[in-house]
Short mmCIF file of C-alpha atoms in Angstrom, two decimals:
data_model
loop_
_atom_site.label_atom_id
_atom_site.label_comp_id
_atom_site.label_asym_id
_atom_site.label_seq_id
_atom_site.Cartn_x
_atom_site.Cartn_y
_atom_site.Cartn_z
CA UNK A 264 -51.69 -71.94 119.48
CA UNK A 265 -51.86 -74.51 122.43
CA UNK A 266 -48.42 -75.94 121.68
CA UNK A 267 -46.90 -72.30 121.81
CA UNK A 268 -48.55 -71.59 125.15
CA UNK A 269 -47.07 -74.83 126.45
CA UNK A 270 -43.61 -73.75 125.05
CA UNK A 271 -44.07 -70.24 126.64
CA UNK A 272 -44.90 -71.91 130.16
CA UNK A 273 -41.88 -74.07 129.90
CA UNK A 274 -39.71 -71.10 128.98
CA UNK A 275 -40.94 -69.12 131.90
CA UNK A 276 -40.37 -72.10 134.26
CA UNK A 277 -36.82 -72.46 133.16
CA UNK A 278 -36.28 -68.67 133.64
CA UNK A 279 -37.66 -68.84 137.19
CA UNK A 280 -35.33 -71.65 137.94
CA UNK A 281 -32.40 -69.83 136.71
CA UNK A 282 -33.60 -66.72 138.68
CA UNK A 283 -33.59 -68.89 141.73
CA UNK A 284 -30.08 -70.09 140.85
CA UNK A 285 -28.95 -66.37 140.42
CA UNK A 286 -30.26 -65.49 143.80
CA UNK A 287 -28.58 -68.47 145.49
CA UNK A 288 -25.23 -67.86 143.86
CA UNK A 289 -25.17 -63.96 143.69
CA UNK A 290 -27.80 -62.77 146.11
CA UNK A 291 -29.13 -60.26 143.38
CA UNK A 292 -31.59 -60.06 140.48
CA UNK A 293 -30.83 -57.59 137.58
CA UNK A 294 -28.30 -55.81 139.51
CA UNK A 295 -30.55 -55.26 142.72
CA UNK A 296 -28.96 -56.70 145.77
CA UNK A 297 -31.53 -58.83 147.73
CA UNK A 298 -29.14 -59.62 150.61
CA UNK A 299 -28.85 -57.64 153.73
CA UNK A 300 -25.52 -56.22 154.07
CA UNK A 301 -23.81 -53.73 156.36
CA UNK A 302 -22.21 -51.01 154.13
CA UNK A 303 -19.79 -48.70 155.63
CA UNK A 304 -20.73 -45.04 155.60
CA UNK A 305 -17.35 -43.98 154.30
CA UNK A 306 -17.59 -46.38 151.30
CA UNK A 307 -20.97 -44.57 150.30
CA UNK A 308 -20.04 -40.99 151.10
CA UNK A 309 -16.54 -40.82 150.42
CA UNK A 310 -15.02 -42.64 147.58
CA UNK A 311 -12.00 -40.48 147.81
CA UNK A 312 -9.50 -40.67 150.53
CA UNK A 313 -5.96 -39.39 150.97
CA UNK A 314 -3.13 -41.80 152.09
CA UNK A 315 0.50 -40.52 152.26
CA UNK A 316 0.00 -37.71 150.07
CA UNK A 317 -1.75 -39.83 147.41
CA UNK A 318 -5.50 -39.82 146.37
CA UNK A 319 -7.05 -43.21 146.52
CA UNK A 320 -10.36 -43.60 144.51
CA UNK A 321 -12.65 -46.53 145.57
CA UNK A 322 -14.97 -47.12 142.46
CA UNK A 323 -17.39 -49.41 144.26
CA UNK A 324 -20.16 -46.84 144.19
CA UNK A 325 -19.16 -44.37 141.45
CA UNK A 326 -18.81 -47.10 138.84
CA UNK A 327 -21.25 -49.61 139.89
CA UNK A 328 -23.29 -49.26 136.82
CA UNK A 329 -20.28 -50.41 134.65
CA UNK A 330 -20.53 -54.14 134.27
CA UNK A 331 -18.31 -56.85 132.82
CA UNK A 332 -19.24 -60.49 132.26
CA UNK A 333 -20.21 -61.13 135.94
CA UNK A 334 -21.24 -57.73 137.23
CA UNK A 335 -19.30 -54.51 138.33
CA UNK A 336 -15.45 -54.65 138.67
CA UNK A 337 -14.70 -52.34 141.57
CA UNK A 338 -11.12 -51.01 141.79
CA UNK A 339 -9.02 -49.01 144.21
CA UNK A 340 -6.92 -46.53 142.15
CA UNK A 341 -4.06 -44.62 143.81
CA UNK A 342 -3.23 -41.28 142.20
CA UNK A 343 -0.02 -39.48 143.11
CA UNK A 344 1.69 -36.42 141.61
CA UNK A 345 -0.94 -36.37 138.73
CA UNK A 346 -0.04 -40.08 137.84
CA UNK A 347 -1.82 -43.39 138.40
CA UNK A 348 0.55 -44.94 140.79
CA UNK A 349 -1.37 -48.16 141.57
CA UNK A 350 -4.63 -50.04 140.81
CA UNK A 351 -5.85 -52.74 143.07
CA UNK A 352 -9.02 -55.10 142.10
CA UNK A 353 -11.57 -55.37 144.81
CA UNK A 354 -14.05 -58.20 145.38
CA UNK A 355 -16.15 -58.89 142.26
CA UNK A 356 -18.31 -61.55 140.68
CA UNK A 357 -16.24 -62.15 137.54
CA UNK A 358 -14.83 -65.70 136.76
CA UNK A 359 -11.62 -65.76 138.65
CA UNK A 360 -9.49 -67.13 135.90
CA UNK A 361 -10.88 -64.86 133.25
CA UNK A 362 -10.61 -61.78 135.57
CA UNK A 363 -6.99 -62.47 136.52
CA UNK A 364 -6.20 -62.77 132.79
CA UNK A 365 -7.93 -59.61 131.81
CA UNK A 366 -6.76 -57.58 134.75
CA UNK A 367 -3.09 -58.83 134.36
CA UNK A 368 -2.99 -57.34 130.84
CA UNK A 369 -5.18 -54.21 131.21
CA UNK A 370 -4.14 -52.78 134.74
CA UNK A 371 -0.37 -52.61 133.94
CA UNK A 372 -1.11 -50.61 130.88
CA UNK A 373 -2.80 -47.86 133.01
CA UNK A 374 -0.29 -47.77 135.95
CA UNK A 375 2.04 -44.83 135.26
CA UNK A 376 -0.40 -43.02 133.01
CA UNK A 377 -0.98 -39.30 133.61
CA UNK A 378 -4.45 -38.40 134.85
CA UNK A 379 -4.55 -35.86 131.92
CA UNK A 380 -4.20 -38.53 129.37
CA UNK A 381 -6.58 -41.05 130.81
CA UNK A 382 -9.72 -39.84 128.87
CA UNK A 383 -8.08 -40.03 125.41
CA UNK A 384 -6.09 -43.43 126.00
CA UNK A 385 -7.18 -46.61 124.53
CA UNK A 386 -6.33 -50.04 125.86
CA UNK A 387 -7.27 -53.00 123.65
CA UNK A 388 -9.53 -55.58 125.27
CA UNK A 389 -8.12 -58.97 125.96
CA UNK A 390 -9.19 -61.71 123.61
CA UNK A 391 -11.74 -63.99 125.23
CA UNK A 392 -12.40 -61.45 127.99
CA UNK A 393 -13.76 -58.68 126.06
CA UNK A 394 -16.66 -57.66 128.57
CA UNK A 395 -14.36 -57.84 131.67
CA UNK A 396 -11.70 -55.80 129.71
CA UNK A 397 -14.05 -53.14 128.68
CA UNK A 398 -15.46 -52.91 132.29
CA UNK A 399 -11.91 -52.50 133.55
CA UNK A 400 -11.14 -49.71 131.15
CA UNK A 401 -14.24 -47.96 131.79
CA UNK A 402 -14.16 -48.26 135.45
CA UNK A 403 -10.55 -46.84 135.51
CA UNK A 404 -11.70 -43.80 133.37
CA UNK A 405 -14.67 -43.21 135.60
CA UNK A 406 -12.59 -43.38 138.78
CA UNK A 407 -9.95 -40.90 137.47
CA UNK A 408 -12.59 -38.63 136.06
CA UNK A 409 -14.33 -38.56 139.46
CA UNK A 410 -11.00 -37.78 141.21
CA UNK A 411 -10.45 -34.81 138.70
CA UNK A 412 -14.01 -33.32 139.10
CA UNK A 413 -14.66 -34.33 135.43
CA UNK A 414 -17.35 -36.94 136.12
CA UNK A 415 -20.04 -35.20 134.10
CA UNK A 416 -17.84 -35.19 130.95
CA UNK A 417 -17.24 -38.89 131.10
CA UNK A 418 -20.70 -39.95 132.34
CA UNK A 419 -21.89 -41.24 128.81
CA UNK A 420 -18.80 -43.41 128.22
CA UNK A 421 -18.35 -44.48 131.80
CA UNK A 422 -22.07 -45.56 132.27
CA UNK A 423 -22.10 -47.94 129.39
CA UNK A 424 -18.50 -49.07 129.14
CA UNK A 425 -19.38 -49.35 125.47
CA UNK A 426 -16.85 -48.62 122.67
CA UNK A 427 -17.53 -49.63 118.99
CA UNK A 428 -14.36 -51.36 117.69
CA UNK A 429 -13.74 -53.15 114.37
CA UNK A 430 -13.57 -56.54 116.40
CA UNK A 431 -17.11 -55.74 117.91
CA UNK A 432 -18.27 -55.27 114.35
CA UNK A 433 -16.77 -58.55 112.96
CA UNK A 434 -18.41 -60.55 115.86
CA UNK A 435 -21.65 -58.89 115.38
CA UNK A 436 -21.63 -59.43 111.69
CA UNK A 437 -20.75 -63.08 112.13
CA UNK A 438 -23.79 -63.52 114.50
CA UNK A 439 -26.13 -61.56 112.32
CA UNK A 440 -25.26 -63.62 109.33
CA UNK A 441 -25.71 -66.89 111.24
CA UNK A 442 -29.03 -65.66 112.49
CA UNK A 443 -30.48 -64.34 109.31
CA UNK A 444 -28.82 -65.82 106.09
CA UNK A 445 -29.75 -69.65 106.69
CA UNK A 446 -33.43 -68.41 106.60
CA UNK A 447 -32.95 -67.53 102.88
CA UNK A 448 -29.90 -69.26 101.71
CA UNK A 449 -29.74 -73.04 101.18
CA UNK A 450 -25.98 -73.78 100.06
CA UNK A 451 -23.69 -76.40 101.60
CA UNK A 452 -20.60 -74.30 100.69
CA UNK A 453 -22.10 -71.35 102.58
CA UNK A 454 -22.95 -73.60 105.63
CA UNK A 455 -19.21 -74.68 105.71
CA UNK A 456 -18.11 -71.11 105.64
CA UNK A 457 -20.41 -70.10 108.35
CA UNK A 458 -19.28 -73.02 110.54
CA UNK A 459 -15.73 -71.97 110.08
CA UNK A 460 -16.33 -68.39 111.09
CA UNK A 461 -18.34 -69.43 114.10
CA UNK A 462 -15.30 -71.59 115.28
CA UNK A 463 -12.75 -68.94 114.53
CA UNK A 464 -14.61 -65.64 115.32
CA UNK A 465 -17.11 -66.56 117.99
CA UNK A 466 -15.06 -69.39 119.47
CA UNK A 467 -11.21 -68.86 119.44
CA UNK A 468 -11.17 -65.14 118.65
CA UNK A 469 -13.86 -63.45 120.83
CA UNK A 470 -15.02 -66.24 123.17
CA UNK A 471 -18.85 -65.30 122.40
CA UNK A 472 -21.36 -68.04 123.16
CA UNK A 473 -24.15 -68.91 125.42
CA UNK A 474 -23.66 -70.69 128.57
CA UNK A 475 -25.04 -71.07 132.11
CA UNK A 476 -22.51 -68.80 133.54
CA UNK A 477 -23.78 -66.16 131.16
CA UNK A 478 -27.44 -66.75 131.92
CA UNK A 479 -26.82 -66.54 135.58
CA UNK A 480 -24.54 -63.45 135.50
CA UNK A 481 -27.14 -61.66 133.30
CA UNK A 482 -30.00 -62.43 135.50
CA UNK A 483 -28.10 -61.55 138.59
CA UNK A 484 -26.35 -58.40 137.51
CA UNK A 485 -28.30 -57.17 134.53
CA UNK A 486 -26.79 -56.61 131.02
CA UNK A 487 -25.80 -53.53 128.86
CA UNK A 488 -27.67 -54.29 125.72
CA UNK A 489 -25.30 -52.31 123.36
CA UNK A 490 -22.25 -53.76 124.89
CA UNK A 491 -23.58 -57.38 124.58
CA UNK A 492 -25.55 -56.85 121.34
CA UNK A 493 -24.19 -59.88 119.65
CA UNK A 494 -25.11 -61.99 122.69
CA UNK A 495 -28.61 -60.48 122.75
CA UNK A 496 -29.02 -61.67 119.26
CA UNK A 497 -27.99 -65.16 120.20
CA UNK A 498 -30.40 -65.32 123.10
CA UNK A 499 -33.21 -64.10 120.65
CA UNK A 500 -32.24 -66.88 118.06
CA UNK A 501 -32.10 -69.50 121.10
CA UNK A 502 -35.37 -68.63 122.71
CA UNK A 503 -37.63 -66.75 120.25
CA UNK A 504 -36.92 -68.52 116.96
CA UNK A 505 -38.48 -71.75 117.98
CA UNK A 506 -41.88 -70.02 118.28
CA UNK A 507 -41.75 -69.51 114.56
CA UNK A 508 -40.61 -73.17 113.69
CA UNK A 509 -36.93 -72.62 113.76
CA UNK A 510 -36.02 -75.16 116.43
CA UNK A 511 -32.38 -75.40 117.53
CA UNK A 512 -31.20 -72.71 115.09
CA UNK A 513 -28.70 -71.41 117.57
CA UNK A 514 -27.26 -74.89 118.16
CA UNK A 515 -26.98 -75.84 114.38
CA UNK A 516 -26.00 -72.48 113.07
CA UNK A 517 -24.41 -70.25 115.68
CA UNK A 518 -22.77 -72.24 118.64
CA UNK A 519 -18.96 -72.48 117.99
CA UNK A 520 -18.77 -75.91 119.91
CA UNK A 521 -21.53 -77.34 117.80
CA UNK A 522 -19.80 -75.92 114.71
CA UNK A 523 -16.56 -77.49 115.33
CA UNK A 524 -18.09 -80.90 115.88
CA UNK A 525 -19.97 -80.83 112.56
CA UNK A 526 -16.77 -79.71 110.74
CA UNK A 527 -14.92 -82.58 112.19
CA UNK A 528 -17.84 -84.95 111.31
CA UNK A 529 -17.97 -83.67 107.69
CA UNK A 530 -14.19 -84.70 107.20
CA UNK A 531 -14.74 -88.19 107.78
CA UNK A 532 -17.31 -90.52 105.86
CA UNK A 533 -17.35 -93.35 108.44
CA UNK A 534 -19.71 -92.91 111.35
CA UNK A 535 -20.21 -95.17 114.33
CA UNK A 536 -23.71 -96.45 114.11
CA UNK A 537 -25.66 -96.19 117.38
CA UNK A 538 -28.91 -98.14 117.91
CA UNK A 539 -32.09 -96.34 118.63
CA UNK A 540 -32.08 -97.80 122.11
CA UNK A 541 -28.49 -96.47 122.82
CA UNK A 542 -29.58 -92.93 121.35
CA UNK A 543 -32.59 -93.00 123.65
CA UNK A 544 -30.58 -93.96 126.71
CA UNK A 545 -28.09 -91.23 125.98
CA UNK A 546 -30.91 -88.61 125.57
CA UNK A 547 -32.19 -89.70 129.00
CA UNK A 548 -28.80 -89.31 130.55
CA UNK A 549 -28.59 -85.78 129.13
CA UNK A 550 -31.90 -84.79 130.74
CA UNK A 551 -31.05 -86.54 134.07
CA UNK A 552 -27.73 -84.83 134.08
CA UNK A 553 -29.50 -81.44 133.50
CA UNK A 554 -31.80 -81.90 136.38
CA UNK A 555 -29.11 -83.04 138.68
CA UNK A 556 -26.89 -79.99 137.88
CA UNK A 557 -29.92 -77.68 138.33
CA UNK A 558 -30.80 -79.36 141.71
CA UNK A 559 -27.23 -78.84 142.98
CA UNK A 560 -27.34 -75.23 142.22
CA UNK A 561 -30.87 -74.61 143.53
CA UNK A 562 -29.78 -76.27 146.78
CA UNK A 563 -26.65 -74.10 146.94
CA UNK A 564 -24.46 -77.13 146.98
CA UNK A 565 -22.39 -76.86 143.81
CA UNK A 566 -22.16 -73.89 141.39
CA UNK A 567 -18.69 -74.51 140.14
CA UNK A 568 -19.75 -77.08 137.57
CA UNK A 569 -20.65 -73.93 135.21
CA UNK A 570 -16.97 -73.33 135.03
CA UNK A 571 -16.38 -76.66 133.15
CA UNK A 572 -18.82 -76.30 130.38
CA UNK A 573 -16.66 -77.14 127.31
CA UNK A 574 -17.30 -73.81 125.57
CA UNK A 575 -14.50 -72.55 127.88
CA UNK A 576 -12.01 -74.59 126.02
CA UNK A 577 -12.19 -71.93 123.24
CA UNK A 578 -10.56 -69.53 125.69
CA UNK A 579 -7.79 -71.99 126.06
CA UNK A 580 -5.39 -69.72 128.01
CA UNK A 581 -7.76 -69.51 130.76
CA UNK A 582 -9.37 -72.97 130.59
CA UNK A 583 -8.55 -75.67 132.97
CA UNK A 584 -6.81 -78.67 131.94
CA UNK A 585 -9.77 -80.84 132.52
CA UNK A 586 -11.91 -78.73 130.20
CA UNK A 587 -9.21 -78.83 127.54
CA UNK A 588 -8.84 -82.59 127.77
CA UNK A 589 -12.67 -83.13 127.76
CA UNK A 590 -13.00 -80.88 124.79
CA UNK A 591 -10.22 -82.69 122.90
CA UNK A 592 -12.06 -85.94 123.43
CA UNK A 593 -15.38 -84.47 122.13
CA UNK A 594 -13.55 -83.25 118.97
CA UNK A 595 -11.86 -86.59 118.27
CA UNK A 596 -15.25 -88.44 118.81
CA UNK A 597 -17.12 -85.96 116.58
CA UNK A 598 -15.18 -87.55 113.58
CA UNK A 599 -17.20 -90.71 113.93
CA UNK A 600 -20.19 -89.62 116.01
CA UNK A 601 -22.44 -86.85 114.89
CA UNK A 602 -22.17 -84.04 117.28
CA UNK A 603 -21.74 -86.11 120.46
CA UNK A 604 -21.64 -83.26 123.15
CA UNK A 605 -24.52 -81.49 121.58
CA UNK A 606 -26.81 -84.47 121.42
CA UNK A 607 -25.95 -86.38 124.52
CA UNK A 608 -24.31 -84.09 127.10
CA UNK A 609 -24.52 -80.24 126.67
CA UNK A 610 -26.58 -78.90 129.69
CA UNK A 611 -27.09 -75.63 127.78
CA UNK A 612 -28.52 -77.38 124.76
CA UNK A 613 -30.75 -79.49 127.22
CA UNK A 614 -32.04 -76.25 128.37
CA UNK A 615 -33.02 -75.04 124.94
CA UNK A 616 -34.55 -78.55 124.24
CA UNK A 617 -36.69 -78.44 127.30
CA UNK A 618 -38.12 -74.86 126.49
CA UNK A 619 -38.72 -75.79 122.69
CA UNK A 620 -40.16 -79.10 122.75
CA UNK A 621 -43.54 -79.38 124.61
CA UNK A 622 -43.55 -83.13 124.24
CA UNK A 623 -40.50 -83.64 126.24
#
């Protein structure tokens, strides 16, 4: 009991630290703005304006409850002659590269659409940017519905931005299997299958994983539980399982980056032998790195490091060259060193360790 209380205190401490980072970075907690801002009256009272015979809809207020990965994705939608003539993104908290990728695919598919067809039209989400894509689609539908006077009819879909698709089902099933089956199944062949699914489905196909960017965005902007159900299960596994003796279950059974490292290690018998002193030194380095990065964010000095966590390499079309190179080095090193990034670098994994192990 005493050990569990200590774990709970450490978890709450880390949560408060992340909450402080969220306030520093986004100025909000669970979607509640904590900063003092001057909001133009026209923006609050009149989302609709007319410009050169066209109707312009600003979704900043009418779709503020629709959230992507980093929060709302406000748009300025121009409707002319019953057709969407233009859509311009407004300032948002999404990761810039991912938002550009999603909006660059999603928005052109809506331009030219008749407003009568908007409610029934379906635009597929961009792989690796599903939450942002869904938020863009839902925001566009909400804005057009508002302009047409049909806001009430689209309230349910617009407020959640949630749409059950077969891709959502596959991702959810993969996470549920990884969370539950290992508790009852002890089979090395199954483990290999699960690791492969993690890499393909959660990594390259959907870009579903836990990271500091996700933690901070959820704390700052809130989260739609149904839309992020797979991630909610991941969070439960990472932070709740340890209280029932299942330490590091997320890292060893779900994380796609951990999975690809283990698969690489399984393919080569030779392993570089690291002395206990070297391992201890690398573990100290990981903890020092974690404290340094957290300090930089708490002090408001450097938030951008969260864009360089190696998980981003799975979404390779949007990842930076540096991330791709570093991920490649880690994968190659994994053939001769067991899970090198997980054990000696990963800031997200270090957070889990600090909340799970009272003796650290």
